């Protein structure tokens, strides 16, 4: 039940490095509740309930004598000896970890002994904490989060500036309304810097915003790729699903699959893709259910659409 | 009309001070962001009840200079921050969208 199955031949090296580098003391809970040997099981039962924990170490002056687990309490209730002292009924044959051990030890112990928690001792054999599978999962998730954030930041290509071309990829996450519109705002600022005609910039903004919102509202996440090259601007929205069953239907104005809370934010009017098509000189949509959708919008910069001529 | 006329003439409360007092040439009333995005005129004022950050994004992209939140809709802090960052003036009106639109239209055609 508590086995983590984290370490095997297929484990990515990043995960392995992480669990070898992290020490038990980096992950364990330090602020723990303990009881002394004379405490009754009933008292311990109340402590567990109050703090929502499933094991209380029996400790005096930092010396660990045993542990009373939820299973011990259940057995005491069944056996009718809930008033007994901890000393009489606690689990004594404890498997403990040392705080300087790598986290991989703790994971192996969880897999091997099927205990939900291990007391942690320091080098002087004093009790300094407890480590549970929950602690491990929390810490690993946090670390993976940090690492993924860095990875993603590296994935977003730096703008590539050459004489006549510019491109940039933006990552859009499902339901990330917080950042929705950011890519379009940046694209608009870039085009403003080129002194393009205001109407043309507006057309690009409509297309990029709708494509961005579509990724946020409807996809599992995807990318918006922006290219400006010589006389044209190309926007490519590509996602990893869920895909569209009937492409003709989603191109009809007023058709939307957005749910009520998305509509309450002012989205889901069924105007997104029709809007994109209307402002585009070239428009293409390809979709496969279960695979994903790609939408390409091209806008041609015609002569006279730069502000110099105004 | 000027953005500041929304304060001076109509008594709408600005949700942040120090906005650039630009011209307003037109108005648009809608709560559907795609509709605003696709159809709101440039240099317009948007009359809406959508009080959130995405409204600011749409206003920025659509070239809207000011937002009027009708029916005293409270604006979240992050919306005001975003508006300040993008230089979009935001006002709160205790009237509904119909009345606010009618009053603003009157000033625009004066």
XYZ file of C-alpha atoms in Angstrom:
420
model
C 0.000 0.000 0.000
C 2.784 2.380 0.890
C 5.177 1.095 -1.741
C 6.333 3.907 -3.966
C 7.812 1.830 -6.824
C 9.968 4.771 -7.737
C 13.237 3.034 -8.278
C 13.519 0.593 -11.166
C 15.436 0.171 -14.400
C 13.259 2.636 -16.272
C 13.456 5.454 -13.720
C 14.598 8.628 -15.473
C 18.058 9.733 -14.378
C 16.668 13.045 -13.164
C 14.445 11.254 -10.638
C 17.272 8.975 -9.564
C 19.626 11.908 -9.053
C 16.974 13.685 -7.060
C 16.322 10.823 -4.657
C 20.028 10.205 -4.160
C 20.846 13.853 -3.588
C 17.996 14.604 -1.199
C 18.631 13.521 2.383
C 16.022 12.071 4.704
C 16.352 15.231 6.834
C 15.384 17.412 3.819
C 12.076 15.604 3.512
C 11.013 14.462 6.991
C 8.541 16.241 9.233
C 10.436 17.757 12.165
C 7.532 19.104 14.145
C 6.170 15.845 15.516
C 3.965 14.883 18.390
C 5.261 12.305 20.837
C 4.069 10.624 24.033
C 5.956 9.108 26.968
C 5.891 5.489 28.037
C 3.305 6.020 30.744
C 0.733 7.612 28.408
C -2.408 5.523 27.962
C -3.368 4.237 24.545
C -6.573 6.165 24.958
C -4.632 9.447 25.350
C -2.634 8.552 22.249
C -5.821 7.775 20.357
C -7.055 11.306 21.149
C -3.727 12.820 20.075
C -3.967 11.013 16.742
C -7.470 12.229 16.212
C -6.656 15.833 17.113
C -3.616 16.024 14.831
C -4.863 13.646 12.138
C -1.752 11.472 12.323
C -1.512 7.694 12.164
C 1.500 7.054 14.381
C 2.891 8.523 17.617
C 6.501 7.828 18.659
C 7.020 6.962 22.312
C 9.916 9.115 23.420
C 11.524 10.484 26.561
C 14.385 12.988 26.449
C 14.783 12.432 22.715
C 15.299 8.722 23.234
C 12.964 6.612 21.146
C 11.386 3.585 22.828
C 8.745 2.543 20.358
C 5.828 3.679 18.291
C 2.073 3.385 18.670
C 0.358 3.200 15.315
C -3.275 3.452 14.344
C -3.234 -0.332 13.873
C -2.098 -0.737 17.512
C -5.011 1.433 18.610
C -7.514 -0.572 16.564
C -6.167 -3.774 18.061
C -6.448 -2.252 21.569
C -10.064 -1.269 20.937
C -10.868 -4.760 19.685
C -8.966 -6.394 22.535
C -10.442 -4.118 25.184
C -7.141 -2.788 26.525
C -7.310 0.832 25.371
C -6.559 2.000 28.952
C -3.163 0.228 28.993
C 0.040 2.245 28.904
C 1.981 2.795 25.713
C 4.949 0.965 27.189
C 2.961 -2.240 27.496
C 1.547 -2.305 23.953
C 3.745 -0.215 21.670
C 5.653 -1.650 18.731
C 9.234 -2.024 19.906
C 11.014 -3.619 16.977
C 11.345 -0.438 15.061
C 12.979 0.154 11.765
C 14.516 3.594 11.904
C 16.275 5.826 9.410
C 19.172 8.166 9.987
C 18.739 11.758 9.007
C 21.796 11.843 6.731
C 20.731 8.846 4.651
C 19.787 9.590 1.047
C 16.081 9.668 0.370
C 16.452 6.541 -1.771
C 16.908 4.568 1.476
C 13.577 5.765 2.782
C 11.887 4.839 -0.498
C 13.463 1.383 -0.479
C 12.378 0.887 3.134
C 8.812 1.863 2.292
C 8.789 -0.686 -0.531
C 10.457 -3.382 1.572
C 8.721 -3.118 4.934
C 5.361 -1.713 3.948
C 5.292 0.644 6.901
C 3.655 4.016 6.374
C 6.190 5.930 8.460
C 9.701 5.654 9.811
C 11.143 7.486 12.817
C 14.312 9.386 11.972
C 17.303 9.567 14.349
C 20.384 11.773 14.256
C 23.937 10.583 14.727
C 23.520 10.639 18.539
C 20.486 8.330 18.192
C 18.093 11.106 19.192
C 14.646 11.256 17.627
C 14.568 14.230 15.218
C 11.588 13.550 12.961
C 9.293 11.185 11.123
C 9.174 10.474 7.431
C 5.994 9.278 5.705
C 5.243 8.361 2.117
C 3.223 11.561 1.991
C 6.278 13.646 2.920
C 8.232 11.969 0.152
C 5.540 12.467 -2.481
C 5.105 16.127 -1.535
C 8.809 16.884 -1.708
C 9.297 15.040 -4.994
C 6.338 16.826 -6.574
C 7.758 20.185 -5.511
C 11.141 19.315 -6.971
C 9.653 18.014 -10.199
C 7.614 21.195 -10.452
C 10.710 23.358 -10.163
C 12.544 21.267 -12.700
C 9.647 21.269 -15.183
C 9.353 25.041 -14.897
C 13.009 25.404 -15.797
C 12.640 22.923 -18.648
C 9.670 24.782 -20.080
C 11.448 28.085 -19.882
C 14.254 26.565 -21.881
C 11.777 25.164 -24.421
C 10.359 28.590 -25.222
C 12.737 29.639 -27.925
C 14.337 33.001 -27.641
C 13.108 35.418 -30.296
C 15.071 34.940 -33.462
C 15.796 38.337 -34.933
C 17.056 38.540 -38.452
C 16.508 41.160 -41.101
C 13.199 40.003 -42.444
C 12.040 37.273 -40.162
C 11.059 36.865 -36.552
C 9.478 33.975 -34.772
C 8.575 32.935 -31.286
C 6.728 30.062 -29.633
C 4.426 30.543 -26.675
C 3.246 27.723 -24.426
C -0.416 27.834 -23.423
C -1.748 25.743 -20.549
C -5.241 24.387 -20.082
C -7.416 26.734 -17.982
C -4.539 29.170 -17.391
C -6.754 32.249 -17.615
C -4.182 34.084 -15.531
C -1.789 34.255 -18.483
C -4.304 34.087 -21.323
C -3.721 36.989 -23.680
C -0.071 37.425 -22.759
C 1.246 36.013 -26.034
C -1.126 38.176 -28.072
C -0.165 41.296 -26.131
C 3.504 40.612 -26.797
C 2.865 39.953 -30.491
C 0.898 43.172 -30.767
C 3.704 45.169 -29.147
C 6.198 43.645 -31.547
C 4.057 44.570 -34.583
C 3.534 48.090 -33.259
C 7.299 48.420 -33.183
C 7.344 47.633 -36.918
C 5.051 50.614 -37.584
C 2.457 48.470 -39.299
C -1.015 49.747 -40.059
C -3.333 49.698 -37.057
C -6.017 47.696 -38.852
C -3.525 45.035 -39.807
C -2.257 44.801 -36.226
C -5.841 44.460 -35.041
C -6.432 41.557 -37.430
C -3.353 39.754 -36.125
C -4.412 40.497 -32.542
C -7.878 39.013 -33.140
C -6.394 35.853 -34.621
C -3.703 35.373 -31.998
C -6.046 36.108 -29.083
C -8.732 33.706 -30.260
C -6.186 30.968 -30.935
C -4.597 31.543 -27.540
C -7.946 31.437 -25.741
C -8.908 28.287 -27.648
C -5.768 26.582 -26.375
C -6.551 27.661 -22.807
C -10.263 26.828 -22.883
C -10.481 23.748 -25.071
C -7.120 21.996 -25.424
C -5.045 19.900 -23.061
C -2.387 22.553 -23.625
C -0.349 23.469 -26.634
C 1.740 26.092 -28.348
C 1.116 29.253 -30.321
C 3.833 29.873 -32.861
C 4.231 33.349 -34.321
C 6.233 34.046 -37.472
C 6.716 37.315 -39.295
C 8.416 36.928 -42.600
C 8.806 39.476 -45.399
C 5.245 40.153 -46.429
C 3.298 37.797 -44.193
C 2.485 36.891 -40.652
C 1.736 33.298 -39.760
C 0.157 32.060 -36.536
C 0.147 28.343 -35.827
C -1.765 26.963 -32.849
C -0.989 23.316 -32.180
C -2.308 21.300 -29.275
C -2.070 17.769 -27.899
C -5.756 17.035 -27.820
C -8.550 16.292 -27.392
C -9.162 17.020 -31.085
C -12.351 18.047 -32.854
C -14.841 15.526 -34.214
C -16.655 17.757 -36.695
C -14.477 20.589 -37.942
C -17.275 22.111 -40.077
C -19.433 22.473 -36.995
C -16.862 24.420 -34.960
C -16.448 26.841 -37.867
C -20.117 27.814 -37.550
C -20.697 31.025 -35.644
C -22.457 30.424 -32.337
C -21.376 26.823 -31.903
C -19.435 26.286 -28.684
C -18.656 23.396 -26.356
C -17.589 25.705 -23.501
C -19.167 24.966 -20.131
C -21.094 27.427 -17.964
C -18.234 28.756 -15.869
C -16.155 29.467 -18.956
C -19.135 31.256 -20.490
C -19.570 33.265 -17.299
C -16.089 34.710 -17.913
C -17.244 35.967 -21.296
C -15.721 33.184 -23.376
C -17.425 30.436 -25.314
C -19.547 32.665 -27.553
C -18.843 30.393 -30.491
C -17.102 33.206 -32.319
C -13.481 32.199 -31.851
C -12.590 30.242 -34.963
C -15.010 32.172 -37.231
C -13.285 35.370 -36.020
C -9.872 33.928 -36.854
C -11.023 32.891 -40.314
C -12.575 36.295 -40.996
C -9.361 38.209 -40.301
C -7.079 35.729 -42.096
C -5.991 35.820 -45.713
C -5.225 32.127 -45.515
C -6.816 29.832 -42.968
C -6.426 26.126 -42.359
C -7.585 23.762 -39.633
C -6.662 20.138 -39.178
C -7.874 17.988 -36.346
C -7.974 14.386 -35.263
C -9.940 13.257 -32.224
C -7.605 11.828 -29.612
C -4.556 13.360 -31.283
C -4.935 17.115 -31.486
C -5.713 20.179 -33.522
C -3.571 22.504 -35.605
C -4.877 25.848 -36.833
C -2.880 28.046 -39.194
C -3.768 31.663 -39.865
C -1.845 33.770 -42.359
C -2.175 37.493 -42.766
C -0.530 39.177 -45.730
C 1.080 42.581 -45.264
C 0.039 44.475 -48.361
C 1.891 47.468 -49.727
C 0.687 50.602 -47.997
C -0.014 48.826 -44.729
C 3.014 50.314 -43.087
C 2.579 53.587 -41.311
C 5.292 55.292 -43.368
C 2.718 55.905 -46.087
C 0.274 57.627 -43.817
C -14.882 63.087 -25.690
C -11.966 62.558 -23.324
C -11.590 59.625 -20.973
C -11.849 62.062 -18.046
C -15.378 63.032 -19.147
C -16.503 59.690 -17.705
C -15.535 61.101 -14.306
C -16.391 64.749 -14.836
C -19.648 64.464 -16.751
C -21.012 61.162 -15.503
C -19.442 60.809 -12.070
C -18.056 57.324 -12.696
C -15.387 56.311 -10.182
C -11.904 55.696 -11.648
C -10.416 52.485 -10.198
C -6.895 53.810 -10.613
C -5.653 57.383 -10.861
C -3.200 58.936 -13.251
C -4.349 57.378 -16.539
C -3.360 59.144 -19.749
C -6.389 61.246 -20.748
C -6.816 60.040 -24.310
C -9.637 60.713 -26.750
C -12.609 58.393 -26.953
C -14.147 58.256 -30.406
C -16.713 55.505 -30.000
C -18.236 53.026 -27.619
C -19.059 49.321 -27.474
C -21.279 47.363 -25.108
C -20.772 43.625 -24.739
C -19.920 40.873 -22.286
C -18.660 38.397 -24.838
C -14.939 38.850 -25.164
C -14.778 37.380 -28.670
C -17.456 39.808 -29.745
C -15.495 42.710 -28.252
C -12.293 41.431 -29.812
C -13.847 41.105 -33.232
C -16.103 44.146 -33.373
C -15.237 46.917 -30.898
C -14.067 50.063 -32.715
C -10.591 51.528 -32.144
C -10.197 54.193 -29.453
C -13.491 53.231 -27.887
C -14.862 52.824 -24.393
C -16.092 49.349 -23.464
C -19.208 49.088 -21.315
C -19.327 45.641 -19.735
C -19.939 43.598 -16.610
C -16.928 41.323 -17.234
C -14.760 42.536 -14.374
C -11.631 40.429 -14.691
C -8.109 40.472 -16.031
C -8.983 38.994 -19.429
C -11.162 42.014 -20.186
C -8.039 44.165 -19.889
C -6.167 41.848 -22.265
C -8.963 42.144 -24.826
C -9.122 45.933 -24.415
C -5.383 46.202 -24.984
C -5.551 44.046 -28.096
C -8.651 45.672 -29.506
C -7.399 49.230 -29.025
C -9.976 50.109 -26.391
C -8.939 53.093 -24.247
C -11.272 52.763 -21.271
C -13.487 50.174 -19.572
C -16.683 51.022 -17.702
C -17.840 48.299 -15.309
C -21.596 48.628 -15.104
C -23.873 47.707 -12.189
C -21.124 48.522 -9.683
C -19.330 45.299 -10.487
C -16.352 44.959 -8.136
C -13.010 44.645 -9.923
C -10.418 42.202 -8.584
C -7.057 43.702 -7.621
C -5.271 41.810 -10.404
C -7.558 43.385 -12.991
C -6.684 46.884 -11.796
C -2.988 46.011 -11.738
C -3.157 44.705 -15.303
C -5.069 47.797 -16.437
C -2.463 50.069 -14.889
C 0.303 48.128 -16.565
C -1.379 48.422 -19.963
C -2.560 52.006 -19.457
C -6.262 51.207 -19.753
C -8.498 53.448 -17.646
C -11.160 51.567 -15.657
C -14.297 53.068 -14.145
C -17.152 51.789 -12.058
C -20.707 52.938 -12.743
C -23.717 52.174 -10.600
C -25.962 52.195 -13.663
C -26.734 49.216 -15.843
C -25.203 48.763 -19.270
C -28.196 50.225 -21.114
C -28.196 53.465 -19.142
C -24.401 53.837 -19.137
C -24.273 53.258 -22.899
C -27.033 55.800 -23.501
C -25.333 58.468 -21.362
C -21.936 57.910 -22.961
C -23.500 58.005 -26.406
C -25.004 61.399 -25.564
C -21.587 62.832 -24.703
C -20.030 61.289 -27.804
C -22.589 62.958 -30.069
C -22.649 66.319 -28.262
